[in-house]
């Protein structure tokens, strides 16, 4: 029998992450808490097991929700169920059904993303494109003996780097978090987002030779990349891409420019202010960022065209947050920017004379009610007027 396009161990990892995410959100709504529990270890999630999360079997409603997520991601609606067996009831049954669909012509996956409103939107990808991207990354990486995954496998970045890439390389995967990090070994490849990297360099003291990393999901500053290199990381790769496109370009940080992946090229005429890329199938994509493009088509990112910043990998518009803050009775004016800690900070001009600590607490209570976590400033500065430069434009503050 011909092997499925996505190997079963990779599918098991993807399905485990998707079911855990769906169930955590369901349990958070029911229980009134946003806390989540770990997903099952994909290696322990054997074919004869029923779906479970955090050691707890899914109840009937959770099973329906998990099934809906699996149908959505893998396009299972066209699959004819065996009348004798009925709907899938075990991990193995689900994996069998998914593999059957993947044997079809031009299989596709629907991956979800989340924007500044927190509402997920579907992004459809050809499985062949995802596999080709993983194969390319496998060809340019130094020797990798193990992948240490800090990102889930059901979103685009984790799917490629912690599910498809390990199969292409023939290496094992170790699930990790910043608070539960395995001892590093020579040849490890750490897969994380910029917020993780800041914590990793503070908590990991011993870096064996040959440990590399990859970052995606949000802009990676050269300063942070330099800190990782100084701590002991041999190389740190930075992926430029999006849930809608997958990977677009790759660089070795710090200092190096991005270079387009083989699938993409710039559409003519090349204009860094409104850059358009086109893939091998002729699909054109207008990039959300302003680029500084070199003669060899390498590029640096000069900022978002729409003014958005990313907090925890989620797009946030500071101007929208400013508008919310200005509606508070204690605020005459304000400015909001991204801080060096990749969270929002706010400069506030109070509408009257009062205690700054009390005003800070009052503002924090206000934003807790009306803004999502990634939209809430975590640091406040106060003054009689907004800080401005010699040209009269609002400038940054310390």
mmCIF file of C-alpha atoms in Angstrom, residues 106-306:
data_model
loop_
_atom_site.group_PDB
_atom_site.id
_atom_site.type_symbol
_atom_site.label_atom_id
_atom_site.label_comp_id
_atom_site.label_asym_id
_atom_site.label_seq_id
_atom_site.Cartn_x
_atom_site.Cartn_y
_atom_site.Cartn_z
ATOM 1 C CA UNK A 106 -4.758 16.987 -4.037
ATOM 2 C CA UNK A 107 -5.486 16.675 -0.292
ATOM 3 C CA UNK A 108 -5.781 19.930 1.651
ATOM 4 C CA UNK A 109 -5.786 20.985 5.294
ATOM 5 C CA UNK A 110 -7.746 23.830 6.832
ATOM 6 C CA UNK A 111 -5.664 25.477 9.545
ATOM 7 C CA UNK A 112 -7.026 28.120 11.869
ATOM 8 C CA UNK A 113 -5.465 31.411 12.794
ATOM 9 C CA UNK A 114 -6.421 34.179 15.192
ATOM 10 C CA UNK A 115 -6.344 37.922 14.619
ATOM 11 C CA UNK A 116 -6.560 40.924 16.889
ATOM 12 C CA UNK A 117 -10.209 40.193 17.665
ATOM 13 C CA UNK A 118 -9.332 36.685 18.798
ATOM 14 C CA UNK A 119 -11.700 35.209 16.198
ATOM 15 C CA UNK A 120 -10.179 32.274 14.355
ATOM 16 C CA UNK A 121 -10.332 32.203 10.568
ATOM 17 C CA UNK A 122 -9.686 29.254 8.240
ATOM 18 C CA UNK A 123 -6.630 29.059 5.981
ATOM 19 C CA UNK A 124 -6.605 26.263 3.389
ATOM 20 C CA UNK A 125 -3.269 24.682 2.381
ATOM 21 C CA UNK A 126 -2.386 21.992 -0.117
ATOM 22 C CA UNK A 127 -0.673 19.142 1.720
ATOM 23 C CA UNK A 128 1.901 19.016 -1.091
ATOM 24 C CA UNK A 129 2.933 22.622 -0.343
ATOM 25 C CA UNK A 130 3.327 21.903 3.372
ATOM 26 C CA UNK A 131 5.416 18.798 2.713
ATOM 27 C CA UNK A 132 7.588 20.660 0.194
ATOM 28 C CA UNK A 133 8.262 23.386 2.748
ATOM 29 C CA UNK A 134 9.284 20.857 5.396
ATOM 30 C CA UNK A 135 11.532 19.095 2.873
ATOM 31 C CA UNK A 136 13.248 22.379 2.001
ATOM 32 C CA UNK A 137 13.904 23.211 5.648
ATOM 33 C CA UNK A 138 15.318 19.720 6.168
ATOM 34 C CA UNK A 139 17.760 20.356 3.314
ATOM 35 C CA UNK A 140 19.200 23.609 4.705
ATOM 36 C CA UNK A 141 19.473 22.769 8.406
ATOM 37 C CA UNK A 142 22.672 21.485 9.998
ATOM 38 C CA UNK A 143 22.583 18.008 11.510
ATOM 39 C CA UNK A 144 19.574 17.664 13.807
ATOM 40 C CA UNK A 145 19.275 14.762 16.236
ATOM 41 C CA UNK A 146 16.155 15.814 18.119
ATOM 42 C CA UNK A 147 13.458 18.507 17.960
ATOM 43 C CA UNK A 148 12.392 20.259 21.154
ATOM 44 C CA UNK A 149 8.905 21.643 20.493
ATOM 45 C CA UNK A 150 7.463 24.584 22.413
ATOM 46 C CA UNK A 151 4.655 25.179 19.916
ATOM 47 C CA UNK A 152 1.557 23.060 19.184
ATOM 48 C CA UNK A 153 1.415 20.976 16.033
ATOM 49 C CA UNK A 154 -2.040 22.002 14.787
ATOM 50 C CA UNK A 155 -1.095 25.541 13.684
ATOM 51 C CA UNK A 156 0.960 26.203 10.564
ATOM 52 C CA UNK A 157 4.339 26.813 12.238
ATOM 53 C CA UNK A 158 4.136 23.862 14.623
ATOM 54 C CA UNK A 159 2.671 21.574 11.981
ATOM 55 C CA UNK A 160 5.609 22.101 9.633
ATOM 56 C CA UNK A 161 8.418 22.229 12.193
ATOM 57 C CA UNK A 162 7.247 19.760 14.868
ATOM 58 C CA UNK A 163 5.239 17.237 12.793
ATOM 59 C CA UNK A 164 6.307 17.241 9.129
ATOM 60 C CA UNK A 165 9.968 18.224 9.590
ATOM 61 C CA UNK A 166 10.745 15.460 12.136
ATOM 62 C CA UNK A 167 9.439 12.902 9.643
ATOM 63 C CA UNK A 168 11.558 14.419 6.866
ATOM 64 C CA UNK A 169 14.635 14.295 9.100
ATOM 65 C CA UNK A 170 13.835 10.979 10.780
ATOM 66 C CA UNK A 171 14.328 12.416 14.278
ATOM 67 C CA UNK A 172 12.264 12.274 17.490
ATOM 68 C CA UNK A 173 10.282 15.138 19.003
ATOM 69 C CA UNK A 174 10.246 16.158 22.672
ATOM 70 C CA UNK A 175 7.321 18.297 23.844
ATOM 71 C CA UNK A 176 8.468 21.110 26.117
ATOM 72 C CA UNK A 177 7.467 24.391 27.697
ATOM 73 C CA UNK A 178 9.492 27.207 29.212
ATOM 74 C CA UNK A 179 8.504 25.935 32.676
ATOM 75 C CA UNK A 180 9.167 22.280 31.807
ATOM 76 C CA UNK A 181 12.266 22.226 29.651
ATOM 77 C CA UNK A 182 14.289 19.067 29.022
ATOM 78 C CA UNK A 183 18.061 18.981 29.441
ATOM 79 C CA UNK A 184 19.502 20.054 26.114
ATOM 80 C CA UNK A 185 21.535 17.621 24.039
ATOM 81 C CA UNK A 186 23.990 18.158 21.201
ATOM 82 C CA UNK A 187 22.112 18.408 17.918
ATOM 83 C CA UNK A 188 18.849 19.688 19.419
ATOM 84 C CA UNK A 189 16.680 22.015 17.365
ATOM 85 C CA UNK A 190 14.471 24.189 19.590
ATOM 86 C CA UNK A 191 11.234 25.328 17.927
ATOM 87 C CA UNK A 192 9.774 28.373 19.664
ATOM 88 C CA UNK A 193 8.311 31.867 19.244
ATOM 89 C CA UNK A 194 10.108 35.125 20.199
ATOM 90 C CA UNK A 195 8.370 35.336 23.592
ATOM 91 C CA UNK A 196 9.729 31.859 24.375
ATOM 92 C CA UNK A 197 13.266 32.789 23.385
ATOM 93 C CA UNK A 198 13.419 35.640 25.857
ATOM 94 C CA UNK A 199 12.518 33.227 28.667
ATOM 95 C CA UNK A 200 14.735 30.402 27.396
ATOM 96 C CA UNK A 201 17.943 32.433 27.536
ATOM 97 C CA UNK A 202 17.152 33.395 31.132
ATOM 98 C CA UNK A 203 16.435 29.861 32.315
ATOM 99 C CA UNK A 204 18.848 27.583 30.405
ATOM 100 C CA UNK A 205 22.391 27.706 31.742
ATOM 101 C CA UNK A 206 24.032 24.807 29.888
ATOM 102 C CA UNK A 207 24.042 24.808 26.082
ATOM 103 C CA UNK A 208 25.784 21.796 24.539
ATOM 104 C CA UNK A 209 27.545 22.241 21.233
ATOM 105 C CA UNK A 210 25.426 22.146 18.118
ATOM 106 C CA UNK A 211 22.136 23.377 19.617
ATOM 107 C CA UNK A 212 20.174 25.440 17.096
ATOM 108 C CA UNK A 213 16.813 27.130 17.162
ATOM 109 C CA UNK A 214 14.056 28.414 14.940
ATOM 110 C CA UNK A 215 11.675 31.278 15.619
ATOM 111 C CA UNK A 216 8.429 32.279 13.907
ATOM 112 C CA UNK A 217 4.983 33.632 14.663
ATOM 113 C CA UNK A 218 6.119 37.187 15.456
ATOM 114 C CA UNK A 219 9.039 39.518 14.633
ATOM 115 C CA UNK A 220 12.365 38.411 16.125
ATOM 116 C CA UNK A 221 14.615 41.332 17.002
ATOM 117 C CA UNK A 222 18.322 41.155 16.234
ATOM 118 C CA UNK A 223 18.981 42.080 19.877
ATOM 119 C CA UNK A 224 17.129 39.007 21.125
ATOM 120 C CA UNK A 225 18.763 36.806 18.492
ATOM 121 C CA UNK A 226 22.169 38.082 19.570
ATOM 122 C CA UNK A 227 21.315 37.246 23.184
ATOM 123 C CA UNK A 228 20.440 33.673 22.165
ATOM 124 C CA UNK A 229 23.706 33.332 20.259
ATOM 125 C CA UNK A 230 25.684 34.758 23.193
ATOM 126 C CA UNK A 231 23.983 32.328 25.589
ATOM 127 C CA UNK A 232 25.214 29.340 23.591
ATOM 128 C CA UNK A 233 22.888 28.776 20.656
ATOM 129 C CA UNK A 234 24.879 27.856 17.557
ATOM 130 C CA UNK A 235 22.366 29.172 15.018
ATOM 131 C CA UNK A 236 18.961 30.788 15.221
ATOM 132 C CA UNK A 237 16.745 30.656 12.144
ATOM 133 C CA UNK A 238 13.963 33.205 11.754
ATOM 134 C CA UNK A 239 10.962 32.345 9.564
ATOM 135 C CA UNK A 240 8.927 35.096 7.904
ATOM 136 C CA UNK A 241 5.466 33.890 7.005
ATOM 137 C CA UNK A 242 1.805 33.743 7.974
ATOM 138 C CA UNK A 243 -0.982 31.266 8.606
ATOM 139 C CA UNK A 244 -2.434 32.143 5.205
ATOM 140 C CA UNK A 245 0.779 31.445 3.270
ATOM 141 C CA UNK A 246 3.009 29.202 5.347
ATOM 142 C CA UNK A 247 6.681 30.107 5.304
ATOM 143 C CA UNK A 248 7.679 32.894 2.906
ATOM 144 C CA UNK A 249 11.319 33.569 3.724
ATOM 145 C CA UNK A 250 14.107 32.460 6.022
ATOM 146 C CA UNK A 251 17.133 34.125 7.571
ATOM 147 C CA UNK A 252 19.861 33.194 10.007
ATOM 148 C CA UNK A 253 19.591 35.800 12.766
ATOM 149 C CA UNK A 254 21.001 38.168 13.817
ATOM 150 C CA UNK A 255 22.011 40.512 11.045
ATOM 151 C CA UNK A 256 21.214 38.463 7.956
ATOM 152 C CA UNK A 257 18.433 39.481 5.557
ATOM 153 C CA UNK A 258 15.501 37.254 4.668
ATOM 154 C CA UNK A 259 15.618 35.189 1.477
ATOM 155 C CA UNK A 260 12.496 33.885 -0.197
ATOM 156 C CA UNK A 261 11.786 30.147 -0.039
ATOM 157 C CA UNK A 262 11.906 28.337 -3.419
ATOM 158 C CA UNK A 263 8.116 28.411 -3.701
ATOM 159 C CA UNK A 264 7.955 32.230 -3.814
ATOM 160 C CA UNK A 265 9.292 35.124 -5.884
ATOM 161 C CA UNK A 266 8.529 38.846 -5.984
ATOM 162 C CA UNK A 267 5.963 39.927 -8.545
ATOM 163 C CA UNK A 268 7.004 42.687 -10.922
ATOM 164 C CA UNK A 269 7.287 45.580 -10.579
ATOM 165 C CA UNK A 270 9.032 45.070 -7.244
ATOM 166 C CA UNK A 271 7.902 47.679 -4.723
ATOM 167 C CA UNK A 272 8.972 47.358 -1.103
ATOM 168 C CA UNK A 273 6.189 49.650 0.104
ATOM 169 C CA UNK A 274 3.508 47.322 -1.308
ATOM 170 C CA UNK A 275 5.387 44.083 -1.965
ATOM 171 C CA UNK A 276 3.556 41.299 -3.771
ATOM 172 C CA UNK A 277 4.858 37.743 -3.941
ATOM 173 C CA UNK A 278 3.732 35.006 -6.299
ATOM 174 C CA UNK A 279 4.038 31.248 -5.846
ATOM 175 C CA UNK A 280 4.780 28.571 -8.411
ATOM 176 C CA UNK A 281 1.068 28.132 -9.068
ATOM 177 C CA UNK A 282 0.584 31.814 -9.893
ATOM 178 C CA UNK A 283 -1.100 32.781 -6.631
ATOM 179 C CA UNK A 284 -0.317 36.380 -5.659
ATOM 180 C CA UNK A 285 -0.126 37.636 -2.077
ATOM 181 C CA UNK A 286 0.170 41.254 -0.937
ATOM 182 C CA UNK A 287 2.482 41.243 2.077
ATOM 183 C CA UNK A 288 1.316 43.079 5.216
ATOM 184 C CA UNK A 289 4.749 44.639 5.822
ATOM 185 C CA UNK A 290 6.855 47.326 4.222
ATOM 186 C CA UNK A 291 10.099 45.768 2.960
ATOM 187 C CA UNK A 292 13.554 47.028 2.171
ATOM 188 C CA UNK A 293 14.470 44.845 -0.838
ATOM 189 C CA UNK A 294 18.038 44.395 -2.075
ATOM 190 C CA UNK A 295 19.241 43.908 -5.640
ATOM 191 C CA UNK A 296 19.539 40.161 -4.989
ATOM 192 C CA UNK A 297 15.901 40.148 -3.736
ATOM 193 C CA UNK A 298 16.931 39.551 -0.133
ATOM 194 C CA UNK A 299 15.013 41.851 2.195
ATOM 195 C CA UNK A 300 14.529 43.317 5.655
ATOM 196 C CA UNK A 301 11.173 44.075 7.249
ATOM 197 C CA UNK A 302 10.552 47.776 7.885
ATOM 198 C CA UNK A 303 7.232 47.524 9.740
ATOM 199 C CA UNK A 304 3.569 46.810 9.102
ATOM 200 C CA UNK A 305 1.766 48.736 6.392
ATOM 201 C CA UNK A 306 -1.383 48.866 8.526
#
